[in-house]
Structures are given as C-alpha cells and as structure tokens.
Amino acid sequence: MKDLFELPIMQLSEDMDKEAEFIPLITVEEEEKMNSQEFPEELPILPLRNNVLFPGVVIPITVGRDKSIRLIQDAGKGDKIIGVVSQINQEDESPELKDLYSIGTVAQIIRTLKMPDGSTTVIIQGKRRFKLVNEIQSEPYLRANVKYLKDKKYDKKSQEMETLFSTIKENALEIIKNSPNIPSEASFAIGNIDSPSFLVNFICSNMNADVEKKQELLEELDMKKRSFKVLEHLTMENEVLRLRNEIQNKVRHDLDKQQREYFLNQQIKTIQDELGDNPAEQEVEELQRRAMEKNWDDKVAGMFAKELNKLQRMNPQGAEYSVQLNFLDLLLDLPWNEYSFDNLDLKRAEKILNRDHFGLEDVKRRILEYLAVLKLKGDMKSPILCFYGPPGVGKTSLGRSIADALGRKYVRMSLGGLHDESEIRGHRKTYIGAMPGRIIQNIKKAETSNPVFILDEIDKLGRSNHGDPSSALLEVMDPEQNNEFYDNYIETEYDLSKVMFIATANSLSEIQGPLRDRMEIIEVNGYTIEEKIEIAKNHLIPKQLKEHGITKKDFSIDKKVIEKVVEEHTNESGVRGLDKMIAKLVRNRARQIALEETFNIKISEKDLDSILGVGRTRSKFVDNHVAGVVTGLAWTSVGGDILFIESSITKGKGKLTLTGNLGDVMKESAIIALEYLKAHSYFFGIEQEVFDNYNVHIHVPEGATPKDGPSAGITMLTSLASLFTQRKVKKQLAMTGEITLRGDVLPVGGIKEKVLAAKRASIKEIILCDKNRKDIEEINASYLTGLTFHYVRSMKEVLDIALLEEKVAEPVEII
C-alpha cells in the first residue's frame, strides 16, 4: 500500500503519477472568493486518468492525446477555464461523455510547460464541483453543459466540527511523521492550511486511495459526512503504517543481530585459522575420516556426503547444526555391513547351553539345529524364535546363553507397556528431540549387524493414539522383509536380516495374529521338583553366594532341605520364587557372619521355619470321605495348578447354583455335566425325580481367583456323579478334559504344566483324554515317575475309573 501523501504534491497525469516540486496553499479568504466566482455553463471537458481533481487543489497533468492537446491550446487562448472529469475506465483511450463520471471539477489553467521530452505539462487548480448535463460536441474535443454544485452549509465553529478537523490534521501529520517516504516538509504544508474544507480536499487529493474511492469523496456534498469518511481512511492508513513499521523494525533488528553474529563468527574463524584450531572444520574432518573407514554401500555413502555438505553450509552457532551433527554421528556409529563371526563349534555350543540351563531340551535342540544349518550352508536368514511359557523358567536368560554359544553380541529390548509406534520406527529428524527407534538404537549399541536381539515381553505391547507398536513390529519380525527395515530418523533402509530375534511371552493369546504367524513358537514349560533342586544347587545358590559375598565354606544345604523349600515355600512353574527364598537364607547367613554369631554351616529343615516362616503343611489333594469333592488340573499364566470341584445337594426344586468366580465357559461345562447326568441317570441307578426335588450347588474354592475354560468338564461331572450316588472318589486322583453333551471326552492343552502341578501335589493317578496321549509321550520320562495315566474317550470310562463302589461313611439320604 502506498503512503497517504506523496509530497511535494502528486504529478497526476493521464498515464501515471509523478512528484511535483511545490506545495499549493490557499487561505480562507481565497477559498470564499473562489466559491463566489462565476463560471460558464458550457465547458470543454478534459478526461482525467488515474486521479480526481478537488476544488482548491493544484495538480500538474501531462497531456498526450490529440484531443487533450487541442483542448489545452484552445483554452490557453481564451479564459483558461476547463472542466476536468475522471474516466470510469482508466484504459479507455478515446472516452465519450457516457464513459466519464457525472461529477467533475471546473479548473483554471495556471501554467503550460513544454518538457524536454516534447510532452506538454499543464498545471491546473480546481475551483468548484459541477455535474454534467448534456453533450454539446464530441469533436475536436468534448464540450458539455454543466450544472454547478454547492456544499451543504455547516457550522465551522461548532465544537464537533472543530474537533473533527483537528483530528484529521493530527492523523495526517502522524502519517507524515511515521512514513519514511514522505519528506518532513510535508508537515509544514498540512500545518499551514487554515481552511477546513481545503484541508479535507487537499488530503482527499493526495491520500492513498483508488480513483473510485476519491470520486466517492468528490461527490459527497455534506462536509461532515465527507470529513468522517476521510478520518476513517486516515485512521486505517495510520494503523497499517504502524504495523508496517513494527514489522520493519523487527526484521531490521533480526538482520542486525544475524549480521553481528556473522561478523563475529568470521572474526573467530579468522583467529582460529591463524591459530590452526577451528572446531567446526575439525569436526567435519573427523567425520570425513570416520566415513572413509565405513563399509557401507554407495546409497548410504551418497546420503552421508549430501548431509555432510549441508552441515558445512550451516552456522555452527545455530540450533540446526547440532541436530545435523547428531544425525551424521548416528550414521557413522551404526555398524553398516559389519558382522561378528559365528562360532560354529556345535559341541561347545551344546556345552554352554547345558551349563547355563538345566532341562529345556526342545529349546537347546532348536538352537543346535540352527547352528548346524548355518555351518553347512554358510549363510542363512535368521529365524524369528518366540519362547513362551510361565514366568521364571529362564526365557530371557536363554537369549544370553544363545549369544554366548554363537559368539555374538547380546542386546535386550523390553516391550512391556510400550504404546508408541515411534519407539519402534523412530521420529522424523526434523522434530525437536527426535531420536531413532529403539531397534536402531540397540543395533548401534551392539556395534554389529548380527547380534542376538531379545524382544522381551512381546505379549505386553500396548496400543494408544500414538499408533500400534505391534503392527510396526511386523516388518521387523518378517525374515522376508526386514532386510529393508525403514527407520524414520535415518530415512533409509537398514538390513536386519542377519539379526537373530528372540521374543519372549507368557501368553500367545495376547499376541497379534499376523505377528504370531511370523514367529517360530517354542514352548518353555515349567520344571519338576527334581529339576528345581538341580537348578538351585548348580545355579541359584552359587549366584546368591557370590552376590552376598559369602564363600562355600560358610554355607551348605542338602537336597532334602531344598526340596522342602520348593514344596512348602514356593508354588510356581519357574524358579524365581525359589531364587528369592534362597536369597533369604543367604542373607540370614550374612547377618550371622557380620554379627559374629555361632552357627551351623549346614542349613537344616528346622532352620527353615525360623528363617522363611512356617511352610504349607496341608496336602494338596483331599481325602475321599466326603462325596462330591474331586481334584482337577488347571493351566494358569504362571504354570499348572490343581483345583477342587465341590458340590452339595439340598431339598428344593432342581435349581443349579455355581460359585467361585467362574467364567462363562466353565459355567457351561457345569450345565452340560448336569444335563448329561440327567439324561443317563439309569446307568448310575439315580431316580429321575431326584433332579426335580433337590437343588445342586457347585463351588470352586479360592473364589477371589478368576477361573475359566472347558478343561474342568469331566471333573464337574465326576463331582456330580459322586454327589448323587454318594460313592467315594479314588484317592490321589486328578483329572482334566472337556465334556460334550453326549458324554465324549475331548483333549485340552497345557498338559505338561498340569502334570508338573499334579506331581507337586503328590497326585498318583491322572485321567486324560485319549487324544492327549501324544502330549504325555513328548514329556521327559523323568517327569512322569510315580504317575499312572488313564486315557479315556467317554465319560462312562471316567466314572468307572474315578468312582469306587464303596459309599462314603455318612451318606446323604436321597429319596
């Protein structure tokens, strides 16, 4: 936007605006004389482009059209009075009367000047407003009849008008003061105008507005309204000018600051060059030296060179410099195409695995198979293994043993509670605080591109509005895709195909289906009592002695005492709880040594009660002197366990009640069991009317623990059959299996965990579905010592094995 005034006054021609060299002023007396002057009613009409002439204002115009030159020549020979009217269309070269605005200004030619370039400049002064009436002639130039207009009278001495005029003058002077393009002499012109109407006309003529806006002000005959419109325009222009100055000052300040920093940096650089110590150049040279040692491909090398050139163009004091430097450091720290050599001595690997972990034969066999193929083939895509099983069985520590056996670096990444996708793929490096994903960070930490990478607790990945990390892992966990893993921070692909990823999980049901499909699932089951005793002797006790600063000569414990610790003070599939109990025994010995107390080196069974507290003395299985109580086998997230199904009968109307925090599937198993018993009551000598006259209540103890699943089906049916027949259940017997409405027994899962739980509870016999026979055959024979298995296909077989012909001592009389 232009400034309000282009002073000294505008040279407004038919084609362009130019500056004149003087400031016209008139007094109040001259204005009154001008208003009373008589003018002819017939005038030659001069079309004006790009400006509007106001009464009292003097402007120069340059004439170039033939009609205009002829008009000026004829007027100069006469009274020098002409009519000046603005064109509606500024581009029209030969306007007619209809192409002009209806209101114009009568003007007097003051002077005609011949310019050096051959053009003619005429200085004219506006006198009064007129309105075009009709055209008299069109050639050689326009002539028309006009009607002169007078401004509406107003009270010049009223407080309102005086305040209005003074405000207009103040705003005009403020604009001249704040505008760098208007000379300060312009303020004298405004200050010396004492005629209010001429002040308004003068400002209208020179203000920054288009022809249409100025014409609107010319046509306004009410001085008060015209003044308010001018004041409105001045106020807006003043505000725009103020904002523009603020912006320019801020930009100037910023440029001055940048220039100052630039000159200071150049001086520092010159001084450092003289001293031979320029940190920025040294950093670049160091990056170039490190890049020469990298074994990366042409694509990464080209990207590094491009980013390094960008760094050299940056100001070392700028915030972007450190961001770019960190990015280049990461590229150099990553082990592009750098691999450790695998130790393919299978006997050594087997020895290490056996040394670190007792049992876990399936896992060890799978690792040795991988090493065997790698040894024969020389190169292969690493498999994605997933160890799943209860806590404390050594899933995570297996990864370290595998890394040791292979001779690879070991890194571990905990996924528990991770809910942000950028933790896997990284952030864009343009963001403040951006970092690469944790996959790339761990590869950098490993310093090789083929470490053993543990993805711990993969079943506990979260999900939020920041994305789904488990979906982001799909690319990482696919051997066919992870050779081009894309991290958002490094903005290029990284080869993860040589990384041996090992995931751990407690439950497969919590893992996303496509992610589970990409992994090779290896079940890591719980340990038997014998295995736990060996693990404690060979691993846990030496570890705790070392951590507590105690030597073997100060601490000794027999296998029998360890067995008591396992049976009475722990209840788990793994050995984490056992490790805590041993740590407690070792800490007690450390206290005795530190206090110089007398003690027996060997820990006895009596010592356990005083150190660990009283253990569980109750037997896990129940006696068979009560009808309707049967032992079942269950699988939990922490391994196998046993549960009891209790049932009772009372007089009523055949209502079935279930308690014990049971899930829907388990409730359905109870209903199926009761319906089967009703449908086959004649097999067991039960009258049908009994079911209508007695209420049945089935309860599963430990009601605070949620329970669900179909595997208690045969246990519930056995409990109901024992209840209605009052026959005893065989001692030290447990069972697991799903039942159908026809009485068929279906297989269930978690057999190994359930078998181990049965052994811990001193169970001697177990009833299973015939189709679970293969699961028993896969279990190490040492786990099965002392156990007898009954394989069944129908519920009738179950009851034949589980129920004795002998009735309980005090049977309930059922009529």
PDB file of C-alpha atoms in Angstrom, residues 90 118 153 156 164 173 195 256 328 333 351 384 390 417 444-445 451 456 460 524 547 563 566 603 607 657 681 712 770:
ATOM      1  CA  GLN A  90      -8.791   4.152 -16.925  1.00  0.00           C
ATOM      2  CA  GLY A 118       8.457  17.032 -26.150  1.00  0.00           C
ATOM      3  CA  LYS A 153     -23.657  24.600   4.822  1.00  0.00           C
ATOM      4  CA  LYS A 156     -17.459  25.820  11.192  1.00  0.00           C
ATOM      5  CA  LEU A 164     -13.179  16.597  13.672  1.00  0.00           C
ATOM      6  CA  LEU A 173       0.716  14.748  10.473  1.00  0.00           C
ATOM      7  CA  SER A 195      -9.318  26.365   5.683  1.00  0.00           C
ATOM      8  CA  ASP A 256      21.315  -6.656  12.604  1.00  0.00           C
ATOM      9  CA  LEU A 328      25.748 -37.740  10.969  1.00  0.00           C
ATOM     10  CA  ASP A 333      28.070 -45.185  14.675  1.00  0.00           C
ATOM     11  CA  LYS A 351      28.156 -77.472  26.478  1.00  0.00           C
ATOM     12  CA  ILE A 384      12.424 -65.379  14.492  1.00  0.00           C
ATOM     13  CA  PRO A 390       5.192 -69.158  32.609  1.00  0.00           C
ATOM     14  CA  GLY A 417       3.876 -51.362  28.269  1.00  0.00           C
ATOM     15  CA  LYS A 444      24.142 -49.133  17.429  1.00  0.00           C
ATOM     16  CA  LYS A 445      24.821 -50.320  20.993  1.00  0.00           C
ATOM     17  CA  PRO A 451      23.508 -59.626  17.369  1.00  0.00           C
ATOM     18  CA  ASP A 456      11.183 -59.262  25.931  1.00  0.00           C
ATOM     19  CA  LYS A 460       2.501 -56.989  26.764  1.00  0.00           C
ATOM     20  CA  VAL A 524       9.254 -73.356  27.538  1.00  0.00           C
ATOM     21  CA  GLU A 547      26.143 -61.572  45.211  1.00  0.00           C
ATOM     22  CA  GLU A 563      13.096 -79.986  48.267  1.00  0.00           C
ATOM     23  CA  VAL A 566      10.353 -75.979  46.908  1.00  0.00           C
ATOM     24  CA  ILE A 603      21.092 -75.333  56.799  1.00  0.00           C
ATOM     25  CA  ASP A 607      16.190 -73.617  60.318  1.00  0.00           C
ATOM     26  CA  THR A 657     -26.062 -72.685  41.642  1.00  0.00           C
ATOM     27  CA  SER A 681     -29.330 -91.423  35.221  1.00  0.00           C
ATOM     28  CA  ALA A 712     -12.857 -78.928  34.218  1.00  0.00           C
ATOM     29  CA  ASP A 770      -7.054 -90.480  24.788  1.00  0.00           C
TER      30      ASP A 770
END
